[in-house]
Amino acid sequence: MKRRTTVLTALFLAATMLVSADLFAGETLDAVKKKGFVSVGVNGSLFGFGKPDEKGHWEGLDVDTGRAVAAAVFGDAGKVKFIPLTAVQRFTALQSGEIDVLCRNATRTLTRDTQLGLNFATVNYYDGQTFMISKKLGVKSAGELDGATVCVLPGTTTEQNAADFFRSKKLNWKPVVIEQNAELAKAFFAGRCDCLTSDASQLAGIRAVAPNPADYIILPEVISKEPLAPTVRHGDDQWRDIVDYAVLAMINAEELGITSANVDEMLKSTDPVIQRFLGVTEGNGAALGLDEKFAYNIIKQVGNYGEVFERNVGINTPLGLERGLNALWTDGGLMYAPPFK
Amino acid sequence: MQQQVPSISQTTEAKTSFWHDPDRLAVFYQALALAVVILVGYYLFTNTLTNLERQNIATGFGFFGKEAAFEIGESLISYSAADTYARALLAGVLNTLKVAVIGVILTVVLGTIVGIARLSSNWLVSRTAAVYTEVLQDIPVLLQLFFWYAVFYEILPSPRQAVNPFPGVFLSNRGMVVGVPEAHPVHIWMLTAFVAGCIVVWMLRRWARKRQEETGRIFPVFRTSVAVLPALPALAWVIGGAPTAMDVPELRGFNFVGGINFSPEFAALLLGLVLYTAAFVAEIVRAGIQSVSHGQTEAAMSLGLRPGKVLQLVILPQALRVIVPPLTSQMLNLTKNSSLAVAIGYPDFVSVANTTINQTGQAIEGIAMIMAVYLFFSLTTSAFMNWYNKKVKLVER
């Protein structure tokens, strides 16, 4: 994996050095159509978000976002290739052109938006960082963590949030920074660290695969805002719009009450909003440079946001996450899609 | 590059044309190669800048002075999240240096012992050494690191149940905490006394050699040194009032406070690198010793030299010229392999630089720094080893 980082970085450097200056702008869609699939950077080992199952079939919220993009572009959610990346590798892989879109629980921040050559699409999960700790230690709140050893992933906003949190509370702590999710979780479960810090959804995912999930609690304090969003390269507005509206289509469908089960039925709807959304009335697809049926294809093959959420991370999955901030705006959450017109 | 080709123009009076003169041709080709390298370099550099600008990626080392805002687990210098990226990177470099220096010393010692053991006439000793070298050479070093790290955190208990083998020493999955003497001004004087001791020994050695050359009488330098080196610091300690206060580790909250701590990450990295690299060094030492013909040993023995002296005066000087060059490359391997540290959570330079790259997005600057630091380590090591190689080379009379 070390080698992979090096190879990726070398690739990035080589790409930046050799590629002539006018290749990227506006051409991701053409390049993707030409090769016949979308390359999606994913986590690779995060339960509920991006991880292959025992049979090698990829599953997760981020994975489904990648499939939605493929459904929008090709009308076929299967025309997608998932590339597992660590936190350190992810942006380099995108910058170097190894992947077309990054769906890997990346937090949108000002620096990343401005200095990394990246653009973020619509948020597909609103998260916040917190701490997971063994019940045996009897800690009830993050304020009691003075002197704790904390396991944390490198190259993430997590690393800085934790530092900011302990600094503002004037608490001592010691980080143990390990690059691979799996190795980090192993070290935590073996007791190398007192607590593990990450986004609440990730902690739930890690706890779901713990040797003894009931032994661990997630502390109530949420110490940061983590709007997780798919990421594309800066400078290709059309591609960014496509990724954006692939996510928004799923949110909009939930609001309109369209599911993968009833989408064919809905084609016959006389509601002009639904007709426009599903491409019965033309215009939306052409505006994005896609097939008029792009939203129909996404909902038919991947599902609406609510379906995707419940299938991967919802209350009936091992992660057992509430909708919370990720509910529709009509239900008091933050999920809100602009009109499809 | 600079091959000593006997120049034809010097040996023959006849004028050779430019294309047949190897000396001038060599210069011409070198100039040509240099020009190509410069041109390609210029193209890459300007193209990189244009591409970065177009992708809206900021360039430059301006981030050095900014607040790093991330914590580093262990550091030789004081460091906190409020310090700058420059200081964070320095802490990383020192962490790498710490593993590399201690690792190289231990590797050379262990490798030499195993290499000599492999040639032992004792069947058990030589077989054990053989199995060690064969097995450890063949397992990828990253796996070995994972293994040792897992050994530390899986087998050792949590701090609250720490093992206490000696007074003031606690072993737990947070590492080994050792009580140390409390900071006292006398420690500086003890260090000074030790340095002074080293100078005394060095001068003694020169004097003893000169005397032996003149009179033939041998002075027991080694035994004297063993006595002098600890004696001077001890004397300084007694004069300084013999302070005995100890900074004893104590379990407070989650972990031990006080003493010095050897983290499991550092221990696992050091152990993994040393055991792996020592297997290669052992083979180099064995090859070096075997390259000296047995007749040399027999000749030395027949002069009446004891086995220790035979090794020291006859075998080693000849073996070293075979050993030193490949040994240098193993030392460099160890230093470079220390960059695997990020896999097991030791905050080495690459780990810190990776975090920096991720937070600032300065991949090109970051990678350039990583290359510069490792290049510097490599060049320094090889310069030192070349100097040593020249020193131990056979002096032909």
XYZ file of C-alpha atoms in Angstrom:
738
model
C 0.000 0.000 0.000
C 2.968 2.194 0.611
C 3.975 1.400 -2.912
C 0.492 2.327 -4.097
C 0.776 5.773 -2.537
C 4.147 6.267 -4.150
C 2.939 5.029 -7.525
C -0.120 7.278 -7.360
C 1.913 10.282 -6.393
C 4.412 9.520 -9.140
C 1.496 9.173 -11.570
C 0.133 12.503 -10.454
C 3.495 14.165 -10.862
C 4.011 12.552 -14.252
C 0.531 13.552 -15.354
C 0.994 17.139 -14.238
C 4.385 17.288 -15.859
C 3.684 15.664 -19.210
C 0.050 16.184 -20.020
C -0.445 19.165 -22.284
C -2.339 22.048 -20.780
C -5.717 21.734 -22.497
C -6.659 18.136 -21.787
C -8.891 18.282 -18.732
C -11.224 21.193 -19.304
C -14.748 20.068 -20.152
C -13.673 16.697 -21.418
C -14.298 14.253 -18.609
C -17.672 13.241 -20.034
C -16.164 12.517 -23.455
C -13.294 10.558 -21.903
C -15.702 8.552 -19.738
C -17.980 7.767 -22.700
C -14.976 6.720 -24.761
C -13.657 4.219 -22.210
C -17.185 2.947 -21.518
C -17.305 3.169 -17.721
C -16.964 5.645 -14.856
C -13.933 5.203 -12.570
C -15.066 5.897 -9.022
C -12.657 6.273 -6.117
C -14.190 4.705 -2.994
C -13.148 3.864 0.540
C -12.799 0.125 0.030
C -13.064 -0.923 3.658
C -15.796 1.187 5.205
C -18.921 -0.674 6.159
C -22.076 1.067 4.878
C -20.226 3.456 2.574
C -17.795 1.623 0.344
C -16.743 -1.976 0.698
C -17.040 -5.182 -1.325
C -19.109 -7.978 0.247
C -17.964 -11.611 0.517
C -18.796 -12.214 -3.140
C -16.844 -9.143 -4.283
C -19.979 -7.112 -4.990
C -19.434 -3.477 -3.987
C -21.964 -1.948 -1.626
C -22.446 1.262 0.321
C -23.890 4.750 0.163
C -20.864 6.138 -1.680
C -20.786 3.135 -3.995
C -24.429 3.762 -4.919
C -23.628 7.412 -5.597
C -20.993 6.209 -8.072
C -23.577 3.871 -9.647
C -26.009 6.786 -9.961
C -23.408 8.716 -11.977
C -22.925 5.703 -14.260
C -26.702 5.346 -14.651
C -26.923 9.026 -15.582
C -24.134 8.830 -18.160
C -24.700 5.383 -19.689
C -28.219 4.474 -18.627
C -26.539 1.481 -16.969
C -25.557 1.595 -13.286
C -23.212 -1.341 -13.883
C -20.836 0.587 -16.141
C -18.653 1.595 -13.241
C -15.291 0.588 -11.872
C -14.587 1.035 -8.160
C -11.068 1.849 -7.061
C -10.359 1.570 -3.327
C -8.251 4.453 -2.014
C -6.856 5.439 1.364
C -7.435 8.918 2.763
C -3.915 9.881 1.769
C -4.266 8.648 -1.802
C -7.723 9.901 -2.650
C -7.173 13.488 -3.835
C -3.997 12.633 -5.688
C -5.855 9.893 -7.566
C -8.472 12.421 -8.624
C -5.982 15.130 -9.549
C -3.923 12.713 -11.613
C -6.982 11.538 -13.552
C -6.873 7.935 -12.330
C -10.511 8.313 -11.255
C -13.323 10.445 -12.694
C -15.161 11.080 -9.461
C -14.307 10.505 -5.798
C -17.150 9.122 -3.663
C -15.258 8.462 -0.482
C -16.724 10.299 2.484
C -14.558 13.362 1.807
C -15.376 16.440 3.861
C -15.886 19.642 1.923
C -13.586 22.349 3.327
C -12.497 25.770 2.174
C -8.873 24.792 1.565
C -9.796 21.723 -0.434
C -12.253 23.734 -2.483
C -9.739 26.431 -3.283
C -6.199 25.078 -3.187
C -6.394 21.394 -4.055
C -7.742 21.778 -7.586
C -10.994 20.102 -6.535
C -14.685 20.862 -6.654
C -17.295 19.319 -4.410
C -20.720 18.255 -5.645
C -23.882 18.105 -3.520
C -23.442 16.628 -0.055
C -24.612 13.006 0.049
C -24.175 12.592 3.813
C -24.115 15.178 6.619
C -21.796 13.882 9.286
C -19.934 15.043 12.367
C -16.856 13.807 14.175
C -17.072 12.105 17.529
C -15.314 9.530 19.708
C -15.795 5.812 20.260
C -14.550 4.292 23.492
C -14.651 1.007 25.371
C -17.447 0.902 27.950
C -14.982 -0.563 30.442
C -13.208 2.806 30.817
C -16.397 4.348 32.199
C -16.076 7.577 30.233
C -19.364 9.366 29.594
C -18.265 12.495 27.760
C -15.383 13.692 25.606
C -14.436 16.219 28.293
C -13.113 13.325 30.423
C -10.526 12.305 27.845
C -7.569 14.133 29.463
C -4.380 12.138 28.863
C -6.036 9.714 26.461
C -4.333 7.984 23.557
C -6.443 8.440 20.445
C -6.383 6.360 17.259
C -6.890 8.484 14.152
C -6.568 8.171 10.370
C -3.924 10.348 8.687
C -4.549 12.900 5.960
C -8.082 13.628 7.116
C -9.891 16.599 8.578
C -10.315 14.242 11.547
C -6.675 14.698 12.516
C -7.045 18.466 12.707
C -10.472 18.436 14.372
C -9.151 16.245 17.163
C -6.162 18.554 17.653
C -8.473 21.589 17.662
C -10.855 19.948 20.134
C -8.202 18.977 22.690
C -6.502 22.361 22.334
C -9.689 24.302 22.946
C -10.488 22.172 26.020
C -6.855 22.350 27.196
C -6.648 18.555 27.487
C -3.566 16.411 26.948
C -3.717 13.626 24.399
C -1.544 11.462 22.225
C -2.444 10.468 18.670
C -1.653 7.118 17.069
C -1.884 7.678 13.325
C -2.268 4.590 11.112
C -2.949 4.781 7.395
C -5.219 1.767 6.817
C -8.742 1.676 8.271
C -8.500 -2.021 9.059
C -5.127 -1.766 10.818
C -6.329 1.254 12.769
C -9.470 -0.537 13.927
C -7.406 -3.593 14.935
C -5.088 -1.445 17.040
C -8.080 0.202 18.713
C -9.906 -3.046 19.490
C -6.687 -4.516 20.906
C -6.511 -1.593 23.332
C -3.553 0.259 21.839
C -5.644 3.440 22.097
C -8.242 4.514 24.629
C -10.513 5.851 21.946
C -10.995 6.052 18.245
C -12.071 9.292 16.625
C -13.716 9.717 13.255
C -17.003 10.734 11.711
C -19.991 9.273 13.561
C -21.012 7.223 10.519
C -17.532 5.714 10.200
C -17.419 4.842 13.876
C -20.785 3.126 13.518
C -19.373 1.234 10.531
C -16.247 0.209 12.416
C -18.249 -0.787 15.492
C -20.517 -2.941 13.327
C -17.562 -5.187 12.521
C -16.037 -5.106 16.026
C -15.354 -8.445 17.736
C -17.888 -7.391 20.358
C -19.923 -4.341 19.212
C -21.834 -4.039 22.495
C -18.578 -3.277 24.375
C -18.155 0.115 22.727
C -20.054 3.359 22.993
C -19.990 6.418 20.764
C -19.717 9.554 22.906
C -22.494 12.146 22.535
C -20.304 15.162 21.664
C -20.095 15.967 17.987
C -16.958 18.071 17.645
C -17.184 19.107 13.998
C -19.319 19.537 10.901
C -18.492 17.033 8.195
C -20.453 17.586 5.023
C -19.391 14.556 2.952
C -19.653 15.055 -0.764
C -18.544 13.514 -4.053
C -15.531 15.307 -5.479
C -14.489 16.114 -9.043
C -11.546 17.871 -10.641
C -11.625 21.639 -10.817
C -12.163 23.109 -14.267
C -14.794 20.807 -15.794
C -18.134 22.431 -15.055
C -20.181 20.042 -17.178
C -18.874 16.966 -15.358
C -19.432 18.635 -12.022
C -23.050 19.400 -12.976
C -23.597 15.766 -13.938
C -22.299 14.437 -10.609
C -24.234 17.142 -8.776
C -27.544 16.323 -10.418
C -27.043 12.581 -10.113
C -27.079 13.046 -6.318
C -29.829 15.674 -6.443
C -32.007 13.408 -8.598
C -32.048 10.806 -5.818
C -33.005 13.435 -3.244
C -35.635 14.958 -5.513
C -37.138 11.542 -6.254
C -37.620 10.859 -2.552
C -39.345 14.198 -2.161
C -41.617 13.437 -5.114
C -42.394 9.997 -3.724
C -40.743 8.198 -6.635
C -39.024 4.914 -5.759
C -37.319 2.216 -7.785
C -40.521 0.189 -7.352
C -43.001 2.774 -8.613
C -40.888 4.717 -11.118
C -42.409 2.974 -14.166
C -45.853 3.765 -12.841
C -44.825 7.379 -12.302
C -43.924 7.757 -15.992
C -47.670 7.874 -16.601
C -48.168 10.607 -13.999
C -49.856 13.762 -15.224
C -47.998 15.940 -12.710
C -45.832 18.276 -14.846
C -43.119 18.322 -12.146
C -42.802 14.532 -12.266
C -43.038 14.481 -16.056
C -40.198 16.976 -16.296
C -38.139 15.124 -13.683
C -38.429 11.720 -15.348
C -37.743 13.106 -18.826
C -41.236 12.580 -20.206
C -41.126 16.297 -20.940
C -37.717 16.859 -22.530
C -35.079 19.441 -21.686
C -33.307 18.506 -18.439
C -31.177 15.727 -19.962
C -30.092 17.803 -22.937
C -29.080 20.647 -20.628
C -26.651 18.308 -18.870
C -25.468 16.698 -22.113
C -27.108 13.428 -21.072
C -29.987 11.207 -22.092
C -33.421 12.661 -21.263
C -34.130 9.609 -19.127
C -31.082 10.075 -16.850
C -33.120 10.608 -13.679
C -35.431 7.729 -14.546
C -32.400 5.469 -15.001
C -30.914 6.476 -11.663
C -34.122 5.878 -9.723
C -34.959 2.665 -11.588
C -31.531 1.117 -11.101
C -30.198 2.637 -7.893
C -33.232 4.021 -6.038
C -34.077 7.322 -4.399
C -31.985 8.786 -1.566
C -34.196 7.325 1.158
C -33.933 3.841 -0.340
C -30.175 4.110 -0.695
C -29.838 5.405 2.872
C -31.996 2.711 4.439
C -30.357 -0.064 2.421
C -26.795 0.859 3.389
C -26.659 2.671 6.696
C -30.270 2.927 7.931
C -31.827 1.820 11.159
C -32.254 -1.791 10.024
C -28.624 -2.242 8.979
C -25.778 -3.153 11.368
C -24.847 0.564 11.418
C -28.330 1.484 12.651
C -28.075 5.205 11.819
C -31.046 7.553 12.183
C -31.833 9.869 9.271
C -31.128 12.918 11.484
C -29.639 15.741 9.407
C -29.889 13.504 6.377
C -33.678 13.549 6.354
C -35.472 15.528 3.650
C -35.926 19.235 4.336
C -39.656 18.520 4.515
C -38.925 16.213 7.479
C -36.655 18.668 9.272
C -33.392 17.504 7.696
C -30.934 19.191 5.338
C -31.547 17.194 2.150
C -32.901 19.675 -0.365
C -32.788 19.565 -4.154
C -33.261 22.608 -6.363
C -36.121 22.348 -8.874
C -35.500 20.114 -11.879
C -36.620 22.514 -14.569
C 32.089 8.102 -16.514
C 35.641 9.358 -16.508
C 37.380 6.311 -17.895
C 41.075 6.574 -18.251
C 41.421 5.804 -21.926
C 45.025 6.153 -23.037
C 44.891 9.017 -25.424
C 45.892 8.166 -28.967
C 46.826 11.729 -29.726
C 49.539 11.556 -27.094
C 51.024 8.331 -28.354
C 50.896 8.993 -32.069
C 52.139 12.133 -33.714
C 49.645 11.920 -36.590
C 46.622 14.261 -36.345
C 43.359 12.428 -35.670
C 40.044 13.841 -36.843
C 37.504 14.998 -34.241
C 35.250 11.960 -34.830
C 38.113 9.554 -34.167
C 39.469 11.215 -31.078
C 37.927 9.387 -28.084
C 38.863 12.164 -25.639
C 37.161 14.916 -27.531
C 34.250 12.666 -28.450
C 33.698 11.853 -24.791
C 33.497 15.538 -23.937
C 31.171 16.130 -26.879
C 28.760 13.343 -25.880
C 28.724 14.447 -22.265
C 27.908 17.996 -23.283
C 25.169 16.676 -25.552
C 23.658 14.541 -22.759
C 23.766 17.485 -20.366
C 21.993 19.729 -22.869
C 19.233 17.140 -23.362
C 18.779 16.748 -19.601
C 18.534 20.528 -19.136
C 16.029 20.868 -21.985
C 13.808 18.047 -20.702
C 14.062 19.433 -17.180
C 13.046 22.889 -18.377
C 10.101 21.462 -20.311
C 8.885 19.436 -17.301
C 9.267 22.389 -14.965
C 7.380 24.928 -17.056
C 4.694 22.436 -18.057
C 4.173 21.479 -14.414
C 3.697 25.101 -13.431
C 1.182 25.721 -16.233
C -0.762 22.581 -15.362
C -0.860 23.379 -11.668
C -2.024 26.893 -12.390
C -4.757 25.618 -14.672
C -5.932 23.079 -12.072
C -5.959 25.893 -9.551
C -3.448 24.197 -7.278
C -1.353 26.648 -5.293
C 2.430 26.268 -5.428
C 5.388 27.255 -3.311
C 6.724 26.686 0.182
C 4.599 29.442 1.729
C 2.820 26.856 3.889
C 6.003 26.329 5.937
C 5.214 29.191 8.287
C 1.523 28.319 8.725
C 0.147 26.615 11.812
C 0.155 22.851 11.280
C -2.848 22.220 13.567
C -2.236 18.489 13.786
C -0.622 16.583 16.627
C 2.374 14.243 16.393
C 2.469 11.200 18.674
C 6.112 11.380 19.667
C 8.864 13.819 18.922
C 12.457 14.506 19.913
C 11.813 18.238 19.975
C 8.924 19.906 21.723
C 6.037 20.115 19.296
C 2.372 20.950 19.563
C -0.450 21.483 17.107
C 0.104 25.247 17.471
C 3.552 24.988 15.840
C 4.283 25.527 12.153
C 4.434 22.984 9.347
C 8.192 23.567 9.206
C 8.545 22.425 12.815
C 6.215 19.466 12.252
C 8.352 18.360 9.321
C 11.524 18.820 11.382
C 10.012 16.630 14.100
C 9.320 14.037 11.396
C 12.875 14.181 10.067
C 14.270 13.706 13.576
C 11.950 10.744 14.174
C 13.210 9.134 10.976
C 16.788 9.914 11.953
C 16.260 8.359 15.389
C 15.052 5.066 13.914
C 17.732 5.111 11.216
C 20.694 5.791 13.509
C 19.722 3.376 16.278
C 18.602 0.855 13.658
C 21.861 0.974 11.710
C 23.989 0.521 14.837
C 21.933 -2.433 16.091
C 21.826 -3.965 12.608
C 25.577 -3.881 12.197
C 26.119 -5.418 15.628
C 23.479 -8.135 15.203
C 24.413 -8.819 11.575
C 28.076 -9.257 12.483
C 27.257 -11.638 15.338
C 24.933 -13.743 13.173
C 27.376 -13.707 10.256
C 30.212 -14.958 12.435
C 27.871 -17.441 14.157
C 26.999 -18.920 10.789
C 30.654 -19.852 10.334
C 30.897 -21.352 13.797
C 32.071 -24.944 14.072
C 29.287 -25.522 16.605
C 26.495 -27.202 14.585
C 23.631 -25.766 16.624
C 24.944 -22.194 16.500
C 25.646 -22.238 12.763
C 22.269 -23.893 11.957
C 20.349 -21.372 14.078
C 22.119 -18.514 12.325
C 21.389 -20.090 8.933
C 17.687 -20.531 9.658
C 17.491 -16.951 10.924
C 19.039 -15.452 7.800
C 17.086 -17.632 5.376
C 13.677 -17.075 7.008
C 13.888 -13.358 7.696
C 15.298 -12.479 4.295
C 12.340 -14.110 2.590
C 9.449 -12.457 4.446
C 8.476 -8.995 3.166
C 9.521 -6.374 5.674
C 6.033 -4.805 5.794
C 4.557 -8.093 7.009
C 7.252 -8.336 9.641
C 6.371 -4.845 10.838
C 2.675 -5.729 11.112
C 3.661 -8.871 12.988
C 5.838 -7.124 15.574
C 3.320 -4.338 16.046
C 0.536 -6.850 16.632
C 2.769 -8.709 19.099
C 3.158 -5.518 21.134
C -0.468 -4.488 21.280
C -2.046 -7.953 21.403
C 0.165 -9.592 24.007
C 0.907 -6.764 26.401
C -1.825 -5.751 28.863
C -3.545 -2.376 29.146
C -1.796 0.316 31.254
C -3.965 -0.437 34.286
C -2.647 -4.009 34.347
C 0.899 -3.062 33.288
C 3.676 -5.587 33.875
C 6.305 -4.333 36.300
C 9.412 -6.521 35.746
C 11.846 -4.159 37.511
C 11.208 -1.248 39.836
C 10.494 1.857 37.744
C 9.876 -0.099 34.522
C 6.344 -0.701 33.255
C 5.368 -2.677 30.183
C 1.945 -2.234 28.629
C 0.367 -1.897 25.211
C 1.242 1.796 25.422
C 4.905 0.854 25.339
C 7.675 0.643 27.871
C 7.894 3.423 30.447
C 11.162 3.711 32.310
C 11.939 5.858 35.308
C 14.785 8.286 34.693
C 16.821 10.525 37.002
C 15.107 13.843 37.467
C 16.617 16.655 35.434
C 19.588 18.162 37.326
C 22.393 20.547 36.246
C 24.967 17.846 37.040
C 23.830 15.879 33.966
C 25.420 18.437 31.655
C 28.698 18.054 33.547
C 28.482 14.267 33.347
C 28.082 14.536 29.587
C 31.051 16.905 29.408
C 33.084 14.472 31.501
C 32.159 11.639 29.142
C 33.262 13.643 26.089
C 36.489 14.492 27.881
C 36.920 10.781 28.617
C 36.569 9.991 24.924
C 39.276 12.520 24.049
C 41.587 11.077 26.714
C 41.103 7.562 25.336
C 41.759 8.723 21.792
C 45.011 10.432 22.836
C 46.019 7.422 24.910
C 45.536 5.197 21.881
C 47.772 7.382 19.733
C 50.443 7.495 22.412
C 50.269 3.699 22.956
C 50.637 3.018 19.237
C 53.631 5.345 18.981
C 55.260 3.759 21.990
C 54.659 0.284 20.589
C 56.279 1.269 17.300
C 59.306 2.700 19.125
C 59.791 0.234 21.971
C 57.640 -2.769 21.077
C 55.914 -2.662 24.445
C 52.138 -3.063 24.351
C 49.923 -0.856 26.528
C 46.481 -2.292 27.543
C 44.445 0.462 25.861
C 41.133 -1.402 25.864
C 41.143 -2.222 29.562
C 42.195 1.313 30.471
C 39.401 2.766 28.340
C 36.793 0.585 30.004
C 37.942 2.005 33.320
C 38.285 5.660 32.270
C 35.034 6.125 30.336
C 32.539 5.530 33.178
C 34.890 6.861 35.862
C 34.914 10.497 34.754
C 31.090 10.951 34.588
C 30.774 9.138 37.915
C 33.296 11.532 39.443
C 31.318 14.506 38.047
C 28.148 13.038 39.544
C 29.715 12.689 43.001
C 31.189 16.221 42.890
C 27.767 17.531 41.774
C 26.284 16.286 45.058
C 25.200 12.818 43.884
C 21.518 13.605 43.223
C 19.355 10.468 43.363
C 15.867 11.883 42.769
C 14.065 9.798 40.146
C 11.273 10.698 37.764
C 9.227 7.559 38.319
C 6.338 6.755 35.966
C 2.978 6.756 37.670
C -0.423 5.633 36.433
C -2.675 8.678 36.228
C -5.970 8.603 34.333
C -5.532 6.686 31.111
C -1.800 6.329 31.017
C 1.545 6.621 32.721
C 2.862 10.058 33.469
C 6.588 10.715 33.964
C 9.678 8.767 32.997
C 10.509 8.193 29.366
C 8.330 6.170 27.067
C 9.321 3.836 24.238
C 6.198 3.552 22.133
C 5.100 0.215 20.635
C 5.230 1.867 17.202
C 8.881 2.811 17.607
C 9.789 -0.539 19.130
C 7.976 -2.508 16.409
C 9.527 -0.451 13.621
C 13.005 -0.694 15.088
C 12.736 -4.414 15.805
C 11.259 -5.213 12.395
C 13.840 -3.211 10.447
C 16.802 -4.439 12.491
C 15.873 -8.134 12.337
C 15.153 -7.937 8.613
C 18.224 -5.956 7.584
C 20.552 -7.849 9.939
C 19.799 -11.039 7.991
C 21.274 -9.425 4.880
C 24.197 -7.973 6.821
C 24.925 -11.429 8.235
C 25.327 -12.797 4.718
C 27.620 -9.924 3.799
C 29.787 -10.491 6.867
C 29.940 -14.228 6.166
C 30.948 -13.607 2.555
C 33.571 -11.107 3.681
C 35.163 -13.484 6.159
C 35.065 -16.399 3.744
C 36.790 -14.279 1.121
C 39.936 -14.296 3.233
C 41.826 -17.473 2.440
C 42.257 -19.902 5.295
C 46.016 -19.827 4.736
C 46.016 -16.326 6.237
C 44.572 -17.645 9.502
C 47.055 -20.513 9.589
C 49.951 -18.164 8.890
C 48.838 -15.806 11.645
C 48.394 -18.683 14.097
C 51.836 -19.985 13.273
C 53.215 -16.593 14.279
C 51.770 -17.313 17.703
C 48.889 -14.799 17.629
C 45.848 -15.598 19.761
C 42.481 -16.104 17.918
C 41.169 -12.665 18.945
C 44.276 -10.982 17.578
C 44.075 -13.079 14.397
C 40.567 -11.790 13.774
C 41.461 -8.226 14.680
C 44.791 -7.893 12.872
C 44.637 -10.296 9.947
C 41.126 -11.422 8.993
C 39.003 -8.295 9.569
C 41.194 -5.789 7.706
C 41.014 -8.017 4.635
C 37.361 -8.948 5.064
C 36.266 -5.345 5.537
C 37.135 -4.286 2.013
C 34.643 -6.907 0.799
C 32.099 -6.083 3.506
C 31.952 -2.285 3.520
C 30.470 -1.447 0.070
C 27.455 -3.827 0.274
C 27.054 -2.963 3.950
C 26.602 0.681 2.942
C 23.728 -0.231 0.686
C 22.049 -2.216 3.487
C 22.338 0.815 5.769
C 20.623 2.875 3.081
C 17.943 0.189 2.697
C 17.161 0.353 6.383
C 16.869 4.126 6.284
C 14.599 4.029 3.261
C 12.458 1.169 4.597
C 11.785 3.230 7.708
C 9.239 5.061 5.527
C 6.966 2.029 5.993
C 6.380 3.497 9.458
C 3.028 5.007 8.486
C 1.590 1.499 8.206
C 2.087 0.933 11.928
C 1.566 4.462 13.155
C 5.081 5.704 13.881
C 5.226 9.404 12.977
C 8.258 9.342 10.683
C 9.054 11.991 8.096
C 6.989 10.432 5.310
C 3.992 10.158 7.599
C 4.228 13.821 8.622
C 4.914 14.909 5.035
C 1.884 12.932 3.806
C -0.360 14.670 6.299
C 1.133 17.999 5.262
C 0.527 17.220 1.587
C -3.047 16.265 2.342
C -3.796 19.353 4.350
C -2.067 21.891 2.139
C -2.423 20.143 -1.206
C 1.242 20.871 -1.954
C 2.007 17.439 -3.405
C 4.903 18.519 -5.601
C 6.639 20.449 -2.834
C 5.960 17.613 -0.388
C 7.344 14.900 -2.638
C 10.324 17.093 -3.507
C 11.051 17.455 0.210
C 10.742 13.717 0.798
C 13.158 13.073 -2.045
C 15.579 15.735 -0.805
C 15.597 14.381 2.754
C 16.197 10.768 1.723
C 18.787 11.849 -0.831
C 20.577 13.781 1.901
C 20.501 10.782 4.268
C 21.770 8.499 1.513
C 24.562 10.789 0.358
C 25.741 11.438 3.913
C 25.783 7.736 4.752
C 27.583 6.815 1.600
C 30.103 9.665 1.973
C 30.896 8.472 5.502
C 31.150 4.850 4.417
C 33.379 5.744 1.468
C 35.682 7.567 3.826
C 35.693 4.528 6.110
C 36.250 2.216 3.158
C 39.328 4.210 2.143
C 40.578 4.047 5.698
C 40.250 0.273 6.012
C 41.502 -0.438 2.510
C 44.633 -2.526 2.360
C 47.663 -0.333 2.511
C 50.012 -1.756 -0.063
C 53.664 -1.243 0.624
